[in-house]
Amino acid sequence: MSPRDVVLLGATGSIGTQAIDVVRANPDRFRVVGLGGGGGRIDLLAQQALELGVEVVAVAKASAAQDLLLAFYAAAKAQGYSAGEFSVPKVLAGPAAATELAAWPCDVVLNGMTGSVGLAPTLAALEAGRTLALANKESLVAGGPLLAPYMAQVVPVDSEHSALAQCLRGGRADEVRRLVLTASGGPFRGRTRDQLADVTPEQAMAHPTWDMGPVITINSATLVNKGLEVIEAHLLFGTPYDRLDVVVHPQSVVHSMVEFDDGSTLLQASPPDMRLPIGLALGWPDRLPRASYGLDWTAAATWEFEPLDTAAFPAVELCKAAGRRGGTAPAVLNAANEVCVQAFVDGRLSFPAIVDTVAEVVGHHDFRERATLADVLESETWARAHAAELITSRRQG
């Protein structure tokens, strides 16, 4: 069997670098033909392109194209390559580069980008008929109705949705009672709302079990990330919101559960290692031998499960409400949250005010039920501007 050709978007981020680990360990199964990066880690992107021998590289900034080629030649020289021993990839540059790359001829596109900027590449990959290994939950949240016709092509990379997809193999769709997503609780589990007033970005970045990028890590601390995952689960599996639950599981070993009508619950458990769901998504529906290191059943262990404190962490309920409204409401929520997270990182907004401000933006939004891509983008622009105005007024007040 010939290897699957893979395009990696967000190649220099956490998901992208771990996906490359999976490819390295399975050279007979996968071949990377294209890489996309945001432009902030040009040297790493060039090294990846050289190592993997890709056909094409995309960078978000047009000005970064020359820097990428210079870094590529420097990496080749440092590793002792001589002329003719390597191929120079085609370079796509500019805001539309990732979208063009997403439609590049391949078998699987892994979208590991961060933020709703991943929506256009997600749509391009699906419209081109590719299998989409989706780690960019924001594109699904923002563009849910637009992606609906293509859901059969989407394989989730998030550990929670990968777990649900695996557990759902254990029964028929009409036997499912509810889906239960687990949440670590983040670094502030157990704190009251009042105790969250003065937490710092550094504290919010100290996730107890996962090593992720800054935006996702802070979203995990507010539990906005879990709320977005609830919307994602609804869209991926067609499960109504009243049958989607969240439970806090600090050990992050049980990644999610499916409860069936007869009272049985199937869960998927593994160490908190994203290479397992990444490998499963790239190879779906087949598993990769030794994708992860597995659990040690010879050692004593305790798994805890706690109810979610919605008073201290209201984000999940806010996301459910936006998901029920549908249309452009989830896109507005996500865009406002991105602005608020950056304001928190910059010291312009308190931690509890992140979700408070997002809720206010969503409450002011005149949402559109049947949205086009232009509607989604316009709503996101409005949400970012309105969130910025509210943040300024909070500081002045």
Tab-separated table of C-alpha atoms in Angstrom:
chain	number	residue	atom	x	y	z
A	1	MET	CA	0.000	0.000	0.000
A	2	SER	CA	1.436	3.370	-1.011
A	3	PRO	CA	1.769	6.064	1.659
A	4	ARG	CA	-0.947	8.680	2.075
A	5	ASP	CA	0.047	12.130	0.874
A	6	VAL	CA	-0.471	14.696	3.632
A	7	VAL	CA	-0.632	18.488	3.769
A	8	LEU	CA	0.032	20.011	7.206
A	9	LEU	CA	-1.360	23.459	8.013
A	10	GLY	CA	0.095	25.002	11.159
A	11	ALA	CA	3.210	22.866	10.760
A	12	THR	CA	5.348	24.712	13.299
A	13	GLY	CA	2.735	24.711	16.069
A	14	SER	CA	2.080	22.082	18.713
A	15	ILE	CA	-0.221	19.938	16.554
A	16	GLY	CA	1.953	20.310	13.462
A	17	THR	CA	5.215	19.321	15.138
A	18	GLN	CA	3.584	16.294	16.775
A	19	ALA	CA	2.055	15.300	13.432
A	20	ILE	CA	5.562	15.334	11.973
A	21	ASP	CA	6.643	13.036	14.823
A	22	VAL	CA	3.895	10.635	13.720
A	23	VAL	CA	5.045	10.826	10.092
A	24	ARG	CA	8.675	10.209	11.072
A	25	ALA	CA	7.631	7.095	12.980
A	26	ASN	CA	5.518	5.826	10.066
A	27	PRO	CA	7.375	6.612	6.819
A	28	ASP	CA	5.664	3.708	5.069
A	29	ARG	CA	2.205	5.118	5.891
A	30	PHE	CA	2.526	8.864	5.277
A	31	ARG	CA	4.363	11.305	3.014
A	32	VAL	CA	4.147	15.041	3.670
A	33	VAL	CA	3.823	16.959	0.406
A	34	GLY	CA	3.012	20.417	1.761
A	35	LEU	CA	3.592	22.535	4.854
A	36	GLY	CA	1.949	25.764	5.976
A	37	GLY	CA	3.126	28.127	8.697
A	38	GLY	CA	2.162	31.516	10.017
A	39	GLY	CA	5.559	33.054	9.423
A	40	GLY	CA	6.714	33.368	13.008
A	41	ARG	CA	9.051	30.347	12.974
A	42	ILE	CA	10.570	30.528	9.516
A	43	ASP	CA	13.769	28.643	10.421
A	44	LEU	CA	11.813	25.682	11.781
A	45	LEU	CA	9.474	25.665	8.776
A	46	ALA	CA	12.478	25.618	6.431
A	47	GLN	CA	14.105	22.749	8.364
A	48	GLN	CA	10.862	20.767	8.231
A	49	ALA	CA	10.546	21.349	4.488
A	50	LEU	CA	14.119	20.190	3.894
A	51	GLU	CA	13.804	17.099	6.083
A	52	LEU	CA	10.489	15.988	4.605
A	53	GLY	CA	11.274	16.901	0.994
A	54	VAL	CA	7.942	18.627	0.485
A	55	GLU	CA	6.644	19.947	-2.823
A	56	VAL	CA	5.211	23.214	-1.516
A	57	VAL	CA	5.384	25.529	1.514
A	58	ALA	CA	2.902	28.268	2.380
A	59	VAL	CA	3.547	31.304	4.592
A	60	ALA	CA	0.943	33.836	5.663
A	61	LYS	CA	3.083	36.927	5.115
A	62	ALA	CA	4.131	37.765	1.575
A	63	SER	CA	7.290	39.387	2.951
A	64	ALA	CA	8.334	36.051	4.492
A	65	ALA	CA	8.774	34.203	1.181
A	66	GLN	CA	12.356	35.359	0.622
A	67	ASP	CA	13.239	34.733	4.259
A	68	LEU	CA	11.924	31.181	3.945
A	69	LEU	CA	14.061	30.422	0.908
A	70	LEU	CA	17.144	31.896	2.560
A	71	ALA	CA	16.484	29.801	5.671
A	72	PHE	CA	15.942	26.717	3.489
A	73	TYR	CA	19.309	27.123	1.727
A	74	ALA	CA	21.021	27.843	5.067
A	75	ALA	CA	19.560	24.657	6.557
A	76	ALA	CA	20.695	22.631	3.534
A	77	LYS	CA	24.211	24.019	3.815
A	78	ALA	CA	24.357	23.417	7.573
A	79	GLN	CA	23.375	19.790	7.038
A	80	GLY	CA	26.036	19.246	4.377
A	81	TYR	CA	23.836	19.062	1.305
A	82	SER	CA	25.413	19.968	-2.001
A	83	ALA	CA	23.647	21.359	-5.067
A	84	GLY	CA	21.425	18.747	-6.697
A	85	GLU	CA	20.943	16.731	-3.506
A	86	PHE	CA	17.708	18.472	-2.551
A	87	SER	CA	14.674	19.977	-4.239
A	88	VAL	CA	13.579	23.525	-3.518
A	89	PRO	CA	9.854	23.615	-2.751
A	90	LYS	CA	7.394	25.951	-4.381
A	91	VAL	CA	6.564	28.844	-2.044
A	92	LEU	CA	3.044	30.223	-1.654
A	93	ALA	CA	2.916	33.503	0.238
A	94	GLY	CA	0.264	35.882	1.469
A	95	PRO	CA	-3.086	35.779	3.291
A	96	ALA	CA	-4.569	33.262	0.828
A	97	ALA	CA	-1.542	30.945	0.800
A	98	ALA	CA	-2.931	28.477	3.367
A	99	THR	CA	-6.223	28.293	1.470
A	100	GLU	CA	-4.394	27.522	-1.771
A	101	LEU	CA	-2.266	24.911	-0.008
A	102	ALA	CA	-5.362	23.257	1.514
A	103	ALA	CA	-6.545	22.355	-1.997
A	104	TRP	CA	-3.141	20.990	-3.048
A	105	PRO	CA	-3.312	17.417	-4.457
A	106	CYS	CA	-3.099	15.022	-1.504
A	107	ASP	CA	-5.087	12.443	0.439
A	108	VAL	CA	-5.350	14.148	3.826
A	109	VAL	CA	-5.167	17.762	4.972
A	110	LEU	CA	-4.417	18.246	8.679
A	111	ASN	CA	-5.564	21.689	9.751
A	112	GLY	CA	-3.612	22.527	12.888
A	113	MET	CA	-4.002	26.304	12.562
A	114	THR	CA	-5.156	28.396	15.520
A	115	GLY	CA	-8.218	30.639	15.328
A	116	SER	CA	-10.990	31.254	12.830
A	117	VAL	CA	-8.370	32.146	10.208
A	118	GLY	CA	-8.490	28.396	9.569
A	119	LEU	CA	-12.046	28.541	8.171
A	120	ALA	CA	-11.172	29.357	4.553
A	121	PRO	CA	-8.506	26.590	4.357
A	122	THR	CA	-10.954	24.140	5.945
A	123	LEU	CA	-13.565	24.926	3.302
A	124	ALA	CA	-10.989	24.743	0.513
A	125	ALA	CA	-9.816	21.286	1.597
A	126	LEU	CA	-13.367	19.956	1.818
A	127	GLU	CA	-14.477	21.475	-1.479
A	128	ALA	CA	-11.415	19.883	-3.115
A	129	GLY	CA	-12.596	16.482	-1.861
A	130	ARG	CA	-9.821	15.919	0.666
A	131	THR	CA	-10.155	14.043	3.922
A	132	LEU	CA	-9.804	16.713	6.608
A	133	ALA	CA	-8.059	15.854	9.873
A	134	LEU	CA	-9.404	18.780	11.869
A	135	ALA	CA	-7.620	20.246	14.880
A	136	ASN	CA	-8.766	23.795	14.106
A	137	LYS	CA	-12.029	23.683	16.055
A	138	GLU	CA	-12.633	27.401	15.501
A	139	SER	CA	-13.258	26.880	11.776
A	140	LEU	CA	-15.936	24.294	12.543
A	141	VAL	CA	-17.483	26.456	15.255
A	142	ALA	CA	-17.518	29.582	13.082
A	143	GLY	CA	-18.511	27.926	9.832
A	144	GLY	CA	-20.647	25.017	11.027
A	145	PRO	CA	-23.554	25.445	8.583
A	146	LEU	CA	-21.121	25.975	5.691
A	147	LEU	CA	-19.301	22.732	6.520
A	148	ALA	CA	-22.447	20.653	7.071
A	149	PRO	CA	-22.532	19.138	3.541
A	150	TYR	CA	-18.964	17.855	3.958
A	151	MET	CA	-19.041	16.324	7.446
A	152	ALA	CA	-18.438	12.801	6.096
A	153	GLN	CA	-14.951	13.987	5.064
A	154	VAL	CA	-14.031	15.329	8.524
A	155	VAL	CA	-12.045	13.276	11.046
A	156	PRO	CA	-11.531	14.988	14.432
A	157	VAL	CA	-8.066	15.464	15.923
A	158	ASP	CA	-9.095	16.923	19.294
A	159	SER	CA	-8.567	14.172	21.854
A	160	GLU	CA	-12.148	14.483	23.128
A	161	HIS	CA	-13.780	14.097	19.726
A	162	SER	CA	-11.364	11.402	18.684
A	163	ALA	CA	-12.382	9.549	21.854
A	164	LEU	CA	-16.068	9.985	21.034
A	165	ALA	CA	-15.545	8.770	17.469
A	166	GLN	CA	-13.793	5.674	18.801
A	167	CYS	CA	-16.450	4.947	21.423
A	168	LEU	CA	-19.278	5.444	18.936
A	169	ARG	CA	-17.952	2.420	17.066
A	170	GLY	CA	-19.296	0.388	19.995
A	171	GLY	CA	-22.988	0.859	19.199
A	172	ARG	CA	-25.587	2.125	16.748
A	173	ALA	CA	-26.410	5.817	16.555
A	174	ASP	CA	-29.975	5.165	17.739
A	175	GLU	CA	-28.619	3.489	20.883
A	176	VAL	CA	-26.739	6.572	22.119
A	177	ARG	CA	-28.178	8.327	25.165
A	178	ARG	CA	-25.588	11.069	25.614
A	179	LEU	CA	-22.006	12.114	24.943
A	180	VAL	CA	-19.815	13.155	27.871
A	181	LEU	CA	-16.745	15.303	27.232
A	182	THR	CA	-14.079	15.403	29.922
A	183	ALA	CA	-12.280	18.562	31.011
A	184	SER	CA	-9.125	18.738	33.101
A	185	GLY	CA	-10.491	21.809	34.872
A	186	GLY	CA	-7.358	23.747	33.947
A	187	PRO	CA	-4.965	25.431	36.380
A	188	PHE	CA	-7.768	27.082	38.393
A	189	ARG	CA	-9.910	24.050	39.159
A	190	GLY	CA	-11.558	24.426	42.550
A	191	ARG	CA	-11.324	28.216	42.696
A	192	THR	CA	-14.380	30.389	43.162
A	193	ARG	CA	-15.185	33.270	40.832
A	194	ASP	CA	-13.893	35.770	43.400
A	195	GLN	CA	-10.597	33.888	43.612
A	196	LEU	CA	-10.144	34.240	39.841
A	197	ALA	CA	-10.229	38.038	39.835
A	198	ASP	CA	-6.468	38.586	40.059
A	199	VAL	CA	-4.983	35.584	38.245
A	200	THR	CA	-2.215	36.376	35.750
A	201	PRO	CA	-1.581	35.214	32.179
A	202	GLU	CA	1.447	33.271	33.450
A	203	GLN	CA	-0.767	31.371	35.878
A	204	ALA	CA	-3.359	30.734	33.167
A	205	MET	CA	-0.651	29.331	30.910
A	206	ALA	CA	0.378	26.703	33.476
A	207	HIS	CA	-1.876	23.886	32.284
A	208	PRO	CA	-1.620	20.869	34.597
A	209	THR	CA	-1.580	18.101	31.980
A	210	TRP	CA	-1.329	19.345	28.376
A	211	ASP	CA	1.415	21.219	26.517
A	212	MET	CA	-0.434	23.470	24.060
A	213	GLY	CA	-0.181	26.860	22.399
A	214	PRO	CA	-1.005	30.043	24.359
A	215	VAL	CA	-4.501	30.669	22.952
A	216	ILE	CA	-5.735	27.112	23.510
A	217	THR	CA	-4.122	26.990	26.949
A	218	ILE	CA	-5.871	30.153	28.131
A	219	ASN	CA	-9.110	28.947	26.546
A	220	SER	CA	-8.689	25.783	28.604
A	221	ALA	CA	-8.266	27.857	31.763
A	222	THR	CA	-11.529	29.745	31.105
A	223	LEU	CA	-13.173	26.537	29.797
A	224	VAL	CA	-14.100	28.374	26.606
A	225	ASN	CA	-12.151	25.618	24.871
A	226	LYS	CA	-14.477	23.013	26.356
A	227	GLY	CA	-17.513	25.041	25.341
A	228	LEU	CA	-16.250	25.225	21.769
A	229	GLU	CA	-15.707	21.468	21.888
A	230	VAL	CA	-19.351	20.997	22.885
A	231	ILE	CA	-20.411	22.951	19.781
A	232	GLU	CA	-17.951	20.898	17.747
A	233	ALA	CA	-19.371	17.630	19.104
A	234	HIS	CA	-22.881	18.739	18.165
A	235	LEU	CA	-21.772	19.482	14.618
A	236	LEU	CA	-19.602	16.386	14.189
A	237	PHE	CA	-21.991	13.812	15.603
A	238	GLY	CA	-25.412	15.472	15.300
A	239	THR	CA	-26.087	15.096	19.033
A	240	PRO	CA	-28.570	17.604	20.528
A	241	TYR	CA	-27.171	20.004	23.109
A	242	ASP	CA	-29.341	18.586	25.885
A	243	ARG	CA	-27.521	15.273	25.424
A	244	LEU	CA	-24.016	16.778	25.535
A	245	ASP	CA	-22.452	16.961	28.996
A	246	VAL	CA	-19.100	18.013	30.460
A	247	VAL	CA	-17.463	16.425	33.499
A	248	VAL	CA	-14.192	17.504	35.149
A	249	HIS	CA	-11.506	14.808	35.113
A	250	PRO	CA	-8.205	16.249	36.415
A	251	GLN	CA	-6.000	13.334	35.317
A	252	SER	CA	-6.829	13.822	31.594
A	253	VAL	CA	-6.593	10.069	31.034
A	254	VAL	CA	-10.230	9.456	30.097
A	255	HIS	CA	-10.721	11.653	27.058
A	256	SER	CA	-14.487	11.323	26.652
A	257	MET	CA	-17.354	8.856	27.054
A	258	VAL	CA	-20.469	7.623	25.298
A	259	GLU	CA	-23.440	6.478	27.366
A	260	PHE	CA	-25.891	4.116	25.670
A	261	ASP	CA	-29.605	3.567	26.269
A	262	ASP	CA	-29.061	0.358	28.212
A	263	GLY	CA	-26.929	2.183	30.813
A	264	SER	CA	-23.568	1.068	29.445
A	265	THR	CA	-20.827	3.677	29.168
A	266	LEU	CA	-17.852	3.250	26.854
A	267	LEU	CA	-14.820	5.447	27.490
A	268	GLN	CA	-11.525	5.939	25.721
A	269	ALA	CA	-8.476	6.146	27.988
A	270	SER	CA	-4.854	6.855	27.103
A	271	PRO	CA	-2.015	9.083	28.320
A	272	PRO	CA	-2.376	12.796	27.458
A	273	ASP	CA	-0.398	12.464	24.229
A	274	MET	CA	-1.787	14.098	21.091
A	275	ARG	CA	0.174	11.787	18.809
A	276	LEU	CA	-2.475	9.107	19.321
A	277	PRO	CA	-5.472	11.110	17.989
A	278	ILE	CA	-3.277	12.705	15.311
A	279	GLY	CA	-2.151	9.282	14.097
A	280	LEU	CA	-5.701	7.967	14.147
A	281	ALA	CA	-6.956	10.967	12.153
A	282	LEU	CA	-4.216	10.663	9.534
A	283	GLY	CA	-4.756	6.931	9.167
A	284	TRP	CA	-8.528	6.818	9.753
A	285	PRO	CA	-10.190	4.369	10.093
A	286	ASP	CA	-7.039	2.346	10.802
A	287	ARG	CA	-4.968	2.569	13.972
A	288	LEU	CA	-1.212	3.058	13.961
A	289	PRO	CA	0.788	0.510	15.944
A	290	ARG	CA	2.611	2.169	18.865
A	291	ALA	CA	1.233	5.634	18.111
A	292	SER	CA	1.450	6.341	21.847
A	293	TYR	CA	3.007	4.636	24.829
A	294	GLY	CA	-0.197	3.382	26.482
A	295	LEU	CA	-1.199	3.267	30.138
A	296	ASP	CA	0.773	1.441	32.812
A	297	TRP	CA	-1.709	-1.004	34.313
A	298	THR	CA	0.895	-2.355	36.764
A	299	ALA	CA	0.899	0.925	38.737
A	300	ALA	CA	-1.840	2.009	41.143
A	301	ALA	CA	-3.875	4.954	39.850
A	302	THR	CA	-6.953	6.950	40.813
A	303	TRP	CA	-9.261	8.614	38.325
A	304	GLU	CA	-11.428	11.461	39.622
A	305	PHE	CA	-14.617	12.859	38.110
A	306	GLU	CA	-16.242	16.066	39.363
A	307	PRO	CA	-19.224	18.170	38.275
A	308	LEU	CA	-18.448	21.390	36.427
A	309	ASP	CA	-18.714	24.565	38.544
A	310	THR	CA	-20.771	26.702	36.157
A	311	ALA	CA	-20.803	29.665	38.549
A	312	ALA	CA	-17.017	30.040	38.462
A	313	PHE	CA	-16.704	28.848	34.867
A	314	PRO	CA	-19.805	29.899	32.865
A	315	ALA	CA	-18.170	29.468	29.450
A	316	VAL	CA	-19.616	26.040	28.662
A	317	GLU	CA	-23.201	27.195	29.190
A	318	LEU	CA	-22.519	30.346	27.169
A	319	CYS	CA	-21.189	28.258	24.276
A	320	LYS	CA	-24.168	25.906	24.441
A	321	ALA	CA	-26.524	28.881	24.235
A	322	ALA	CA	-24.675	30.265	21.212
A	323	GLY	CA	-24.690	26.830	19.615
A	324	ARG	CA	-28.442	26.528	20.076
A	325	ARG	CA	-28.952	29.921	18.410
A	326	GLY	CA	-26.780	28.732	15.537
A	327	GLY	CA	-26.182	30.801	12.433
A	328	THR	CA	-23.508	33.420	13.029
A	329	ALA	CA	-23.748	33.323	16.854
A	330	PRO	CA	-20.909	30.786	17.397
A	331	ALA	CA	-18.657	32.725	15.004
A	332	VAL	CA	-19.291	35.930	16.963
A	333	LEU	CA	-18.568	34.165	20.251
A	334	ASN	CA	-15.288	32.754	18.967
A	335	ALA	CA	-14.099	36.013	17.380
A	336	ALA	CA	-14.919	38.038	20.503
A	337	ASN	CA	-13.098	35.489	22.641
A	338	GLU	CA	-9.923	35.780	20.549
A	339	VAL	CA	-9.894	39.547	21.136
A	340	CYS	CA	-10.593	39.157	24.852
A	341	VAL	CA	-7.875	36.537	25.335
A	342	GLN	CA	-5.325	38.853	23.724
A	343	ALA	CA	-6.502	41.704	25.962
A	344	PHE	CA	-6.021	39.467	29.007
A	345	VAL	CA	-2.506	38.529	27.859
A	346	ASP	CA	-1.732	42.229	27.356
A	347	GLY	CA	-2.958	43.091	30.865
A	348	ARG	CA	-5.986	45.065	29.608
A	349	LEU	CA	-8.688	42.692	30.853
A	350	SER	CA	-9.132	40.584	33.971
A	351	PHE	CA	-9.515	36.821	33.741
A	352	PRO	CA	-13.235	36.665	34.680
A	353	ALA	CA	-13.954	39.556	32.304
A	354	ILE	CA	-12.904	37.417	29.319
A	355	VAL	CA	-16.105	35.370	29.382
A	356	ASP	CA	-18.188	38.282	30.711
A	357	THR	CA	-17.205	40.436	27.746
A	358	VAL	CA	-17.756	37.612	25.259
A	359	ALA	CA	-21.251	37.081	26.702
A	360	GLU	CA	-21.997	40.773	26.301
A	361	VAL	CA	-20.875	40.750	22.657
A	362	VAL	CA	-23.002	37.688	21.893
A	363	GLY	CA	-25.970	39.316	23.636
A	364	HIS	CA	-25.669	42.405	21.427
A	365	HIS	CA	-25.336	40.442	18.187
A	366	ASP	CA	-28.135	40.538	15.625
A	367	PHE	CA	-27.317	37.043	14.403
A	368	ARG	CA	-28.152	35.603	10.998
A	369	GLU	CA	-29.640	32.127	10.998
A	370	ARG	CA	-28.735	31.195	7.428
A	371	ALA	CA	-25.222	32.480	6.962
A	372	THR	CA	-22.960	32.634	3.938
A	373	LEU	CA	-19.175	32.783	4.244
A	374	ALA	CA	-19.420	36.551	3.729
A	375	ASP	CA	-21.958	36.747	6.574
A	376	VAL	CA	-19.630	34.812	8.890
A	377	LEU	CA	-16.646	37.021	8.057
A	378	GLU	CA	-18.705	40.195	8.457
A	379	SER	CA	-20.046	38.993	11.820
A	380	GLU	CA	-16.537	38.175	13.009
A	381	THR	CA	-15.333	41.648	12.041
A	382	TRP	CA	-18.220	43.219	13.957
A	383	ALA	CA	-17.561	40.994	16.984
A	384	ARG	CA	-13.877	41.897	17.140
A	385	ALA	CA	-14.616	45.610	16.911
A	386	HIS	CA	-17.422	45.449	19.481
A	387	ALA	CA	-15.291	43.403	21.884
A	388	ALA	CA	-12.495	45.976	21.564
A	389	GLU	CA	-14.947	48.785	22.342
A	390	LEU	CA	-16.229	46.979	25.446
A	391	ILE	CA	-12.702	46.299	26.669
A	392	THR	CA	-11.825	49.997	26.299
A	393	SER	CA	-14.981	51.050	28.152
A	394	ARG	CA	-14.216	48.602	30.980
A	395	ARG	CA	-10.746	50.102	31.403
A	396	GLN	CA	-12.064	53.654	31.344
A	397	GLY	CA	-14.842	52.752	33.784
